[in-house]
mmCIF file of C-alpha atoms and ligand atoms in Angstrom:
data_model
loop_
_atom_site.group_PDB
_atom_site.id
_atom_site.type_symbol
_atom_site.label_atom_id
_atom_site.label_comp_id
_atom_site.label_asym_id
_atom_site.label_seq_id
_atom_site.Cartn_x
_atom_site.Cartn_y
_atom_site.Cartn_z
ATOM 1 C CA MET J 9 -23.157 -9.648 -8.365
ATOM 2 C CA PRO J 10 -20.540 -7.308 -9.882
ATOM 3 C CA HIS J 11 -17.711 -8.817 -11.890
ATOM 4 C CA ASN J 12 -14.184 -8.119 -10.595
ATOM 5 C CA THR J 13 -13.486 -6.017 -13.680
ATOM 6 C CA ASP J 14 -16.557 -3.854 -12.909
ATOM 7 C CA LEU J 15 -15.222 -3.269 -9.397
ATOM 8 C CA LEU J 16 -11.786 -2.467 -10.815
ATOM 9 C CA ALA J 17 -13.226 0.069 -13.272
ATOM 10 C CA VAL J 18 -14.760 2.023 -10.381
ATOM 11 C CA ALA J 19 -11.601 1.706 -8.238
ATOM 12 C CA GLN J 20 -9.527 2.947 -11.148
ATOM 13 C CA ALA J 21 -11.850 5.871 -11.895
ATOM 14 C CA ALA J 22 -11.831 6.909 -8.229
ATOM 15 C CA ALA J 23 -8.028 6.568 -7.958
ATOM 16 C CA ALA J 24 -7.565 8.631 -11.132
ATOM 17 C CA GLU J 25 -9.809 11.420 -9.917
ATOM 18 C CA ALA J 26 -8.347 11.534 -6.411
ATOM 19 C CA GLY J 27 -4.815 11.339 -7.844
ATOM 20 C CA ALA J 28 -5.457 14.349 -10.074
ATOM 21 C CA PHE J 29 -6.754 16.217 -7.025
ATOM 22 C CA LEU J 30 -3.568 15.358 -5.065
ATOM 23 C CA LYS J 31 -1.308 16.408 -7.913
ATOM 24 C CA TYR J 32 -3.147 19.705 -8.354
ATOM 25 C CA ASN J 33 -2.870 20.525 -4.650
ATOM 26 C CA ILE J 34 0.750 19.591 -3.955
ATOM 27 C CA GLY J 35 2.368 22.616 -2.342
ATOM 28 C CA ASN J 36 -1.038 23.897 -1.149
ATOM 29 C CA VAL J 37 -1.324 22.045 2.153
ATOM 30 C CA LYS J 38 -2.741 24.439 4.746
ATOM 31 C CA ASN J 39 -3.639 22.317 7.718
ATOM 32 C CA ILE J 40 -1.318 19.622 9.062
ATOM 33 C CA GLU J 41 -2.566 17.690 12.101
ATOM 34 C CA ARG J 42 -0.878 14.968 14.136
ATOM 35 C CA LYS J 43 -2.749 11.673 14.472
ATOM 36 C CA GLN J 44 -3.535 10.042 17.825
ATOM 37 C CA GLY J 45 -0.980 12.164 19.585
ATOM 38 C CA GLU J 46 1.803 10.693 17.383
ATOM 39 C CA GLU J 47 4.158 13.557 16.599
ATOM 40 C CA THR J 48 5.171 12.314 13.138
ATOM 41 C CA ASN J 49 1.938 10.678 11.936
ATOM 42 C CA LEU J 50 0.479 13.487 9.821
ATOM 43 C CA VAL J 51 -2.928 14.051 8.282
ATOM 44 C CA THR J 52 -3.907 17.042 6.152
ATOM 45 C CA GLU J 53 -7.116 18.506 4.760
ATOM 46 C CA ILE J 54 -5.984 17.051 1.416
ATOM 47 C CA ASP J 55 -6.004 13.453 2.767
ATOM 48 C CA LYS J 56 -9.546 13.997 4.055
ATOM 49 C CA ALA J 57 -10.874 15.664 0.894
ATOM 50 C CA SER J 58 -9.312 12.951 -1.273
ATOM 51 C CA GLU J 59 -11.077 10.273 0.789
ATOM 52 C CA ARG J 60 -14.447 12.061 0.513
ATOM 53 C CA LEU J 61 -14.009 12.272 -3.241
ATOM 54 C CA ILE J 62 -13.248 8.534 -3.529
ATOM 55 C CA ILE J 63 -16.158 7.505 -1.298
ATOM 56 C CA ASP J 64 -18.558 9.672 -3.348
ATOM 57 C CA ILE J 65 -17.458 7.949 -6.547
ATOM 58 C CA VAL J 66 -17.743 4.446 -5.046
ATOM 59 C CA ARG J 67 -21.167 5.228 -3.570
ATOM 60 C CA ARG J 68 -22.539 6.375 -6.924
ATOM 61 C CA THR J 69 -22.191 2.816 -8.265
ATOM 62 C CA TYR J 70 -22.206 0.733 -5.105
ATOM 63 C CA PRO J 71 -24.265 2.538 -2.439
ATOM 64 C CA ASP J 72 -24.667 -0.649 -0.354
ATOM 65 C CA HIS J 73 -21.022 -1.722 -0.120
ATOM 66 C CA ASP J 74 -18.995 -1.453 3.106
ATOM 67 C CA ILE J 75 -16.128 1.007 3.199
ATOM 68 C CA LEU J 76 -12.977 1.183 5.295
ATOM 69 C CA GLY J 77 -11.226 4.497 4.791
ATOM 70 C CA GLU J 78 -8.030 5.466 6.584
ATOM 71 C CA GLU J 79 -9.412 8.881 7.489
ATOM 72 C CA SER J 80 -13.115 8.230 8.079
ATOM 73 C CA GLY J 81 -12.944 4.679 9.436
ATOM 74 C CA ALA J 82 -15.510 1.933 8.851
ATOM 75 C CA HIS J 83 -18.845 2.558 7.120
ATOM 76 C CA ASP J 84 -20.579 -0.749 7.683
ATOM 77 C CA ALA J 85 -23.575 -1.755 5.599
ATOM 78 C CA ARG J 86 -23.152 -5.526 6.198
ATOM 79 C CA SER J 87 -22.268 -6.056 2.566
ATOM 80 C CA GLU J 88 -20.155 -8.923 1.186
ATOM 81 C CA TYR J 89 -17.998 -6.232 -0.411
ATOM 82 C CA ARG J 90 -15.682 -3.790 1.328
ATOM 83 C CA TRP J 91 -13.724 -0.955 -0.247
ATOM 84 C CA ILE J 92 -10.406 -0.415 1.531
ATOM 85 C CA ILE J 93 -9.089 3.057 0.822
ATOM 86 C CA ASP J 94 -5.918 5.027 1.493
ATOM 87 C CA PRO J 95 -6.638 8.404 -0.107
ATOM 88 C CA LEU J 96 -3.009 9.558 0.118
ATOM 89 C CA ASP J 97 -0.270 7.035 0.785
ATOM 90 C CA GLY J 98 2.928 8.962 1.417
ATOM 91 C CA THR J 99 1.549 11.923 3.373
ATOM 92 C CA THR J 100 4.945 12.834 4.842
ATOM 93 C CA ASN J 101 6.442 13.058 1.338
ATOM 94 C CA TYR J 102 3.411 15.050 0.189
ATOM 95 C CA THR J 103 3.651 17.689 2.920
ATOM 96 C CA HIS J 104 7.286 18.286 1.911
ATOM 97 C CA GLY J 105 6.437 18.542 -1.770
ATOM 98 C CA LEU J 106 8.366 15.328 -2.418
ATOM 99 C CA PRO J 107 6.633 13.877 -5.477
ATOM 100 C CA PHE J 108 6.363 10.250 -4.386
ATOM 101 C CA PHE J 109 2.868 9.344 -3.172
ATOM 102 C CA CYS J 110 -0.246 7.627 -4.470
ATOM 103 C CA VAL J 111 -3.893 6.740 -4.042
ATOM 104 C CA THR J 112 -4.572 3.086 -3.276
ATOM 105 C CA ILE J 113 -7.916 1.265 -3.301
ATOM 106 C CA GLY J 114 -8.541 -2.450 -2.736
ATOM 107 C CA VAL J 115 -11.915 -4.194 -3.001
ATOM 108 C CA GLU J 116 -12.548 -7.121 -0.688
ATOM 109 C CA HIS J 117 -15.208 -9.774 -1.315
ATOM 110 C CA ARG J 118 -15.943 -12.113 1.609
ATOM 111 C CA GLY J 119 -12.548 -11.395 3.111
ATOM 112 C CA GLU J 120 -10.542 -11.758 -0.106
ATOM 113 C CA ILE J 121 -9.111 -8.893 -2.170
ATOM 114 C CA VAL J 122 -10.511 -9.248 -5.693
ATOM 115 C CA ALA J 123 -9.584 -5.926 -7.317
ATOM 116 C CA GLY J 124 -7.046 -3.193 -6.626
ATOM 117 C CA ALA J 125 -5.704 0.040 -8.049
ATOM 118 C CA VAL J 126 -2.616 2.042 -7.061
ATOM 119 C CA PHE J 127 -2.241 5.369 -8.857
ATOM 120 C CA ASP J 128 0.844 7.600 -8.858
ATOM 121 C CA PRO J 129 -0.417 10.866 -10.389
ATOM 122 C CA VAL J 130 3.049 12.430 -10.709
ATOM 123 C CA ALA J 131 4.472 9.601 -12.807
ATOM 124 C CA GLY J 132 1.079 9.030 -14.447
ATOM 125 C CA GLU J 133 1.258 5.344 -13.507
ATOM 126 C CA MET J 134 -1.879 3.322 -12.829
ATOM 127 C CA PHE J 135 -1.197 -0.144 -11.397
ATOM 128 C CA THR J 136 -4.201 -2.481 -11.478
ATOM 129 C CA ALA J 137 -5.037 -6.085 -10.706
ATOM 130 C CA THR J 138 -7.998 -8.403 -10.401
ATOM 131 C CA LYS J 139 -7.930 -11.775 -8.682
ATOM 132 C CA GLY J 140 -6.908 -14.387 -11.235
ATOM 133 C CA GLY J 141 -6.791 -11.742 -13.960
ATOM 134 C CA GLY J 142 -3.159 -10.615 -13.715
ATOM 135 C CA ALA J 143 -1.488 -7.309 -12.868
ATOM 136 C CA PHE J 144 -1.021 -4.327 -15.161
ATOM 137 C CA LEU J 145 0.732 -0.970 -15.417
ATOM 138 C CA ASN J 146 -1.169 1.486 -17.594
ATOM 139 C CA GLY J 147 -2.906 -1.462 -19.205
ATOM 140 C CA LEU J 148 0.211 -3.522 -19.985
ATOM 141 C CA PRO J 149 0.923 -6.787 -18.111
ATOM 142 C CA ILE J 150 3.609 -6.687 -15.392
ATOM 143 C CA ARG J 151 5.724 -9.407 -13.763
ATOM 144 C CA VAL J 152 7.958 -9.539 -10.723
ATOM 145 C CA SER J 153 11.735 -9.597 -11.254
ATOM 146 C CA SER J 154 13.787 -12.739 -11.744
ATOM 147 C CA SER J 155 16.535 -11.888 -9.255
ATOM 148 C CA ALA J 156 17.421 -15.071 -7.389
ATOM 149 C CA VAL J 157 19.991 -13.943 -4.806
ATOM 150 C CA LEU J 158 20.002 -11.137 -2.259
ATOM 151 C CA ILE J 159 23.263 -9.625 -3.413
ATOM 152 C CA GLU J 160 21.653 -8.926 -6.808
ATOM 153 C CA SER J 161 18.433 -7.638 -5.221
ATOM 154 C CA LEU J 162 17.261 -4.086 -4.592
ATOM 155 C CA LEU J 163 15.168 -4.098 -1.416
ATOM 156 C CA VAL J 164 12.848 -1.518 0.087
ATOM 157 C CA THR J 165 11.396 -1.020 3.538
ATOM 158 C CA GLY J 166 9.560 1.509 5.658
ATOM 159 C CA PHE J 167 9.729 2.667 9.250
ATOM 160 C CA PRO J 168 6.554 2.728 11.346
ATOM 161 C CA TYR J 169 5.306 5.963 12.925
ATOM 162 C CA ASN J 170 5.898 4.507 16.410
ATOM 163 C CA VAL J 171 9.574 3.832 15.596
ATOM 164 C CA LYS J 172 10.654 6.135 18.434
ATOM 165 C CA GLU J 173 9.303 3.707 21.028
ATOM 166 C CA ASN J 174 11.860 1.100 20.045
ATOM 167 C CA PRO J 175 14.082 2.139 17.104
ATOM 168 C CA GLY J 176 16.377 -0.846 17.654
ATOM 169 C CA ARG J 177 13.677 -3.292 16.631
ATOM 170 C CA VAL J 178 13.569 -1.720 13.161
ATOM 171 C CA THR J 179 17.239 -0.847 12.689
ATOM 172 C CA GLU J 180 18.492 -4.287 13.717
ATOM 173 C CA ARG J 181 16.692 -5.834 10.741
ATOM 174 C CA PHE J 182 17.827 -3.015 8.435
ATOM 175 C CA VAL J 183 21.449 -3.510 9.479
ATOM 176 C CA ALA J 184 21.151 -7.271 8.954
ATOM 177 C CA PHE J 185 20.002 -6.773 5.344
ATOM 178 C CA LEU J 186 22.550 -4.032 4.490
ATOM 179 C CA PRO J 187 25.601 -6.198 3.730
ATOM 180 C CA LEU J 188 23.499 -8.901 2.072
ATOM 181 C CA ALA J 189 21.545 -6.850 -0.482
ATOM 182 C CA GLN J 190 22.642 -4.920 -3.565
ATOM 183 C CA GLY J 191 20.925 -1.889 -2.040
ATOM 184 C CA ILE J 192 18.098 -0.815 0.262
ATOM 185 C CA ARG J 193 15.641 2.046 -0.287
ATOM 186 C CA ARG J 194 13.123 3.836 1.949
ATOM 187 C CA LEU J 195 10.771 5.597 -0.459
ATOM 188 C CA GLY J 196 7.860 6.592 1.818
ATOM 189 C CA SER J 197 4.798 4.953 0.248
ATOM 190 C CA ALA J 198 4.004 1.356 1.175
ATOM 191 C CA ALA J 199 1.525 0.970 -1.694
ATOM 192 C CA LEU J 200 4.069 2.126 -4.287
ATOM 193 C CA ASP J 201 6.739 -0.087 -2.690
ATOM 194 C CA LEU J 202 4.427 -3.049 -3.327
ATOM 195 C CA ALA J 203 3.539 -1.867 -6.839
ATOM 196 C CA TYR J 204 7.267 -1.557 -7.626
ATOM 197 C CA VAL J 205 7.868 -5.141 -6.449
ATOM 198 C CA ALA J 206 4.976 -6.198 -8.699
ATOM 199 C CA CYS J 207 6.511 -4.587 -11.790
ATOM 200 C CA GLY J 208 10.065 -5.775 -11.058
ATOM 201 C CA ARG J 209 11.697 -2.417 -10.244
ATOM 202 C CA LEU J 210 12.306 -3.700 -6.729
ATOM 203 C CA ASP J 211 12.899 -7.302 -5.699
ATOM 204 C CA GLY J 212 11.751 -7.439 -2.087
ATOM 205 C CA TYR J 213 9.944 -5.341 0.538
ATOM 206 C CA TRP J 214 9.420 -5.711 4.251
ATOM 207 C CA GLU J 215 7.697 -3.502 6.804
ATOM 208 C CA VAL J 216 6.109 -3.756 10.242
ATOM 209 C CA PHE J 217 2.821 -2.241 11.474
ATOM 210 C CA LEU J 218 1.067 -1.703 8.146
ATOM 211 C CA HIS J 219 -2.682 -1.183 8.047
ATOM 212 C CA PRO J 220 -5.089 -2.898 5.610
ATOM 213 C CA TRP J 221 -5.475 0.332 3.602
ATOM 214 C CA ASP J 222 -1.697 0.543 3.018
ATOM 215 C CA LYS J 223 -1.519 -2.847 1.347
ATOM 216 C CA ALA J 224 -4.932 -4.172 0.233
ATOM 217 C CA ALA J 225 -4.335 -3.307 -3.435
ATOM 218 C CA GLY J 226 -0.543 -3.744 -3.361
ATOM 219 C CA VAL J 227 -0.667 -7.306 -2.059
ATOM 220 C CA LEU J 228 -2.993 -8.313 -4.901
ATOM 221 C CA LEU J 229 -0.660 -6.607 -7.399
ATOM 222 C CA VAL J 230 2.371 -8.571 -6.184
ATOM 223 C CA LYS J 231 0.528 -11.891 -6.138
ATOM 224 C CA GLU J 232 -1.032 -11.380 -9.576
ATOM 225 C CA ALA J 233 2.393 -10.399 -10.943
ATOM 226 C CA GLY J 234 3.779 -13.769 -9.803
ATOM 227 C CA GLY J 235 5.283 -12.723 -6.463
ATOM 228 C CA THR J 236 4.845 -13.925 -2.883
ATOM 229 C CA VAL J 237 3.436 -12.053 0.122
ATOM 230 C CA THR J 238 3.525 -13.422 3.673
ATOM 231 C CA ASN J 239 3.923 -12.306 7.251
ATOM 232 C CA PHE J 240 7.259 -12.742 9.044
ATOM 233 C CA SER J 241 6.515 -16.415 9.801
ATOM 234 C CA GLY J 242 5.979 -17.201 6.128
ATOM 235 C CA ASP J 243 2.197 -17.408 6.490
ATOM 236 C CA GLU J 244 0.144 -15.858 3.687
ATOM 237 C CA ARG J 245 -3.291 -16.282 5.268
ATOM 238 C CA ASP J 246 -5.190 -13.096 6.022
ATOM 239 C CA ILE J 247 -2.117 -11.038 5.138
ATOM 240 C CA ILE J 248 -4.169 -7.851 4.697
ATOM 241 C CA HIS J 249 -4.891 -7.835 8.423
ATOM 242 C CA ASP J 250 -1.420 -8.900 9.578
ATOM 243 C CA PRO J 251 0.691 -5.882 10.564
ATOM 244 C CA ASN J 252 3.916 -7.448 9.269
ATOM 245 C CA THR J 253 4.531 -7.760 5.538
ATOM 246 C CA LEU J 254 7.156 -9.476 3.395
ATOM 247 C CA ALA J 255 6.558 -9.143 -0.356
ATOM 248 C CA THR J 256 9.050 -10.463 -2.887
ATOM 249 C CA ASN J 257 9.494 -11.813 -6.397
ATOM 250 C CA GLY J 258 9.165 -15.268 -4.776
ATOM 251 C CA ARG J 259 12.716 -16.360 -5.609
ATOM 252 C CA ILE J 260 14.325 -14.425 -2.727
ATOM 253 C CA HIS J 261 11.441 -14.960 -0.295
ATOM 254 C CA GLY J 262 13.128 -17.761 1.662
ATOM 255 C CA ALA J 263 16.398 -15.845 1.969
ATOM 256 C CA MET J 264 14.614 -12.719 3.236
ATOM 257 C CA LEU J 265 12.511 -14.758 5.637
ATOM 258 C CA ASP J 266 15.682 -16.318 7.087
ATOM 259 C CA VAL J 267 17.166 -12.874 7.795
ATOM 260 C CA ILE J 268 13.911 -11.637 9.328
ATOM 261 C CA LYS J 269 13.547 -14.710 11.525
ATOM 262 C CA ARG J 270 17.001 -14.311 13.031
ATOM 263 C CA THR J 271 16.548 -10.613 13.885
HETATM 264 C C1 LIG F 308 2.595 5.410 5.357
HETATM 265 C C2 LIG F 308 3.480 5.170 4.168
HETATM 266 C C3 LIG F 308 4.893 4.834 4.603
HETATM 267 C C4 LIG F 308 4.922 3.662 5.543
HETATM 268 C C5 LIG F 308 3.982 3.869 6.718
HETATM 269 C C6 LIG F 308 2.577 4.181 6.212
HETATM 270 P P1 LIG F 308 0.608 7.192 5.047
HETATM 271 O O1 LIG F 308 1.273 5.699 4.944
HETATM 272 O O2 LIG F 308 2.981 4.125 3.370
HETATM 273 O O3 LIG F 308 5.727 4.501 3.520
HETATM 274 O O4 LIG F 308 6.240 3.483 6.015
HETATM 275 O O5 LIG F 308 3.951 2.671 7.456
HETATM 276 O O6 LIG F 308 1.705 4.384 7.303
HETATM 277 O O7 LIG F 308 0.522 7.533 6.501
HETATM 278 O O8 LIG F 308 1.456 8.109 4.275
HETATM 279 O O9 LIG F 308 -0.739 6.930 4.431
HETATM 280 CA CA1 LIG F 309 -0.702 4.619 4.078
HETATM 281 CA CA1 LIG F 310 -2.726 7.751 4.037
#
């Protein structure tokens, strides 16, 4: 049975290689497609090539493990382990040449995330965590912030691709937080949003309709850095598969949950 640190070493190597590939190709996107008929949900040949590269690296060491990749779906081998991969988180930024995107890989063992890596190749920042082993940025330990009140907190959120169907549902919550927080950001990469909560640059993050590949690694980062991650009812069970996500430094979790519950 592989140790969590063995799994992390492979996740990290794959994220580093795919990240370098993304960085090298920024500005070279040739083929932009729309996903599932959604006008603004983009996928490029770079997303797909990055995923192939990651899967090849994982398979070299763990040929029998299951894989869930955003672009190629589920590769089921009935293993206890599953690699959950987003080969390019922040595709919209990437297609515009906006240098805020990452590779994110989480490793699940019997339904629990045990290792995760989020790599931002532009900043050269590798965020890593193993279950019970802490969270790190380029090898140095990270902690969530100590901000205890919303008015001293910098929050971040994201808007789902289906926002056009009912924009009010998303904006109502945004408007409710606006006067209460120190500031709100929309950066365009859910995995980096979570990594930034983990290292204390941001204090709280909420978003609806995330997929497991957006947050598998990021949720582990926040928890291992001392933060809290739940759904919008305050429940932390099976959070990877819950579309709604609230991740905070823990101290402002209750206050954010209150705002979410009344919107
Ligand atoms: C998206 C980004 C974005 C978030 C969306 C995600 P993608 O991932 O993380 O910040 O708001 O919900 O789907 O499509 O760039 O991999
Ligand atoms: Ca994503
Ligand atoms: Ca993606």
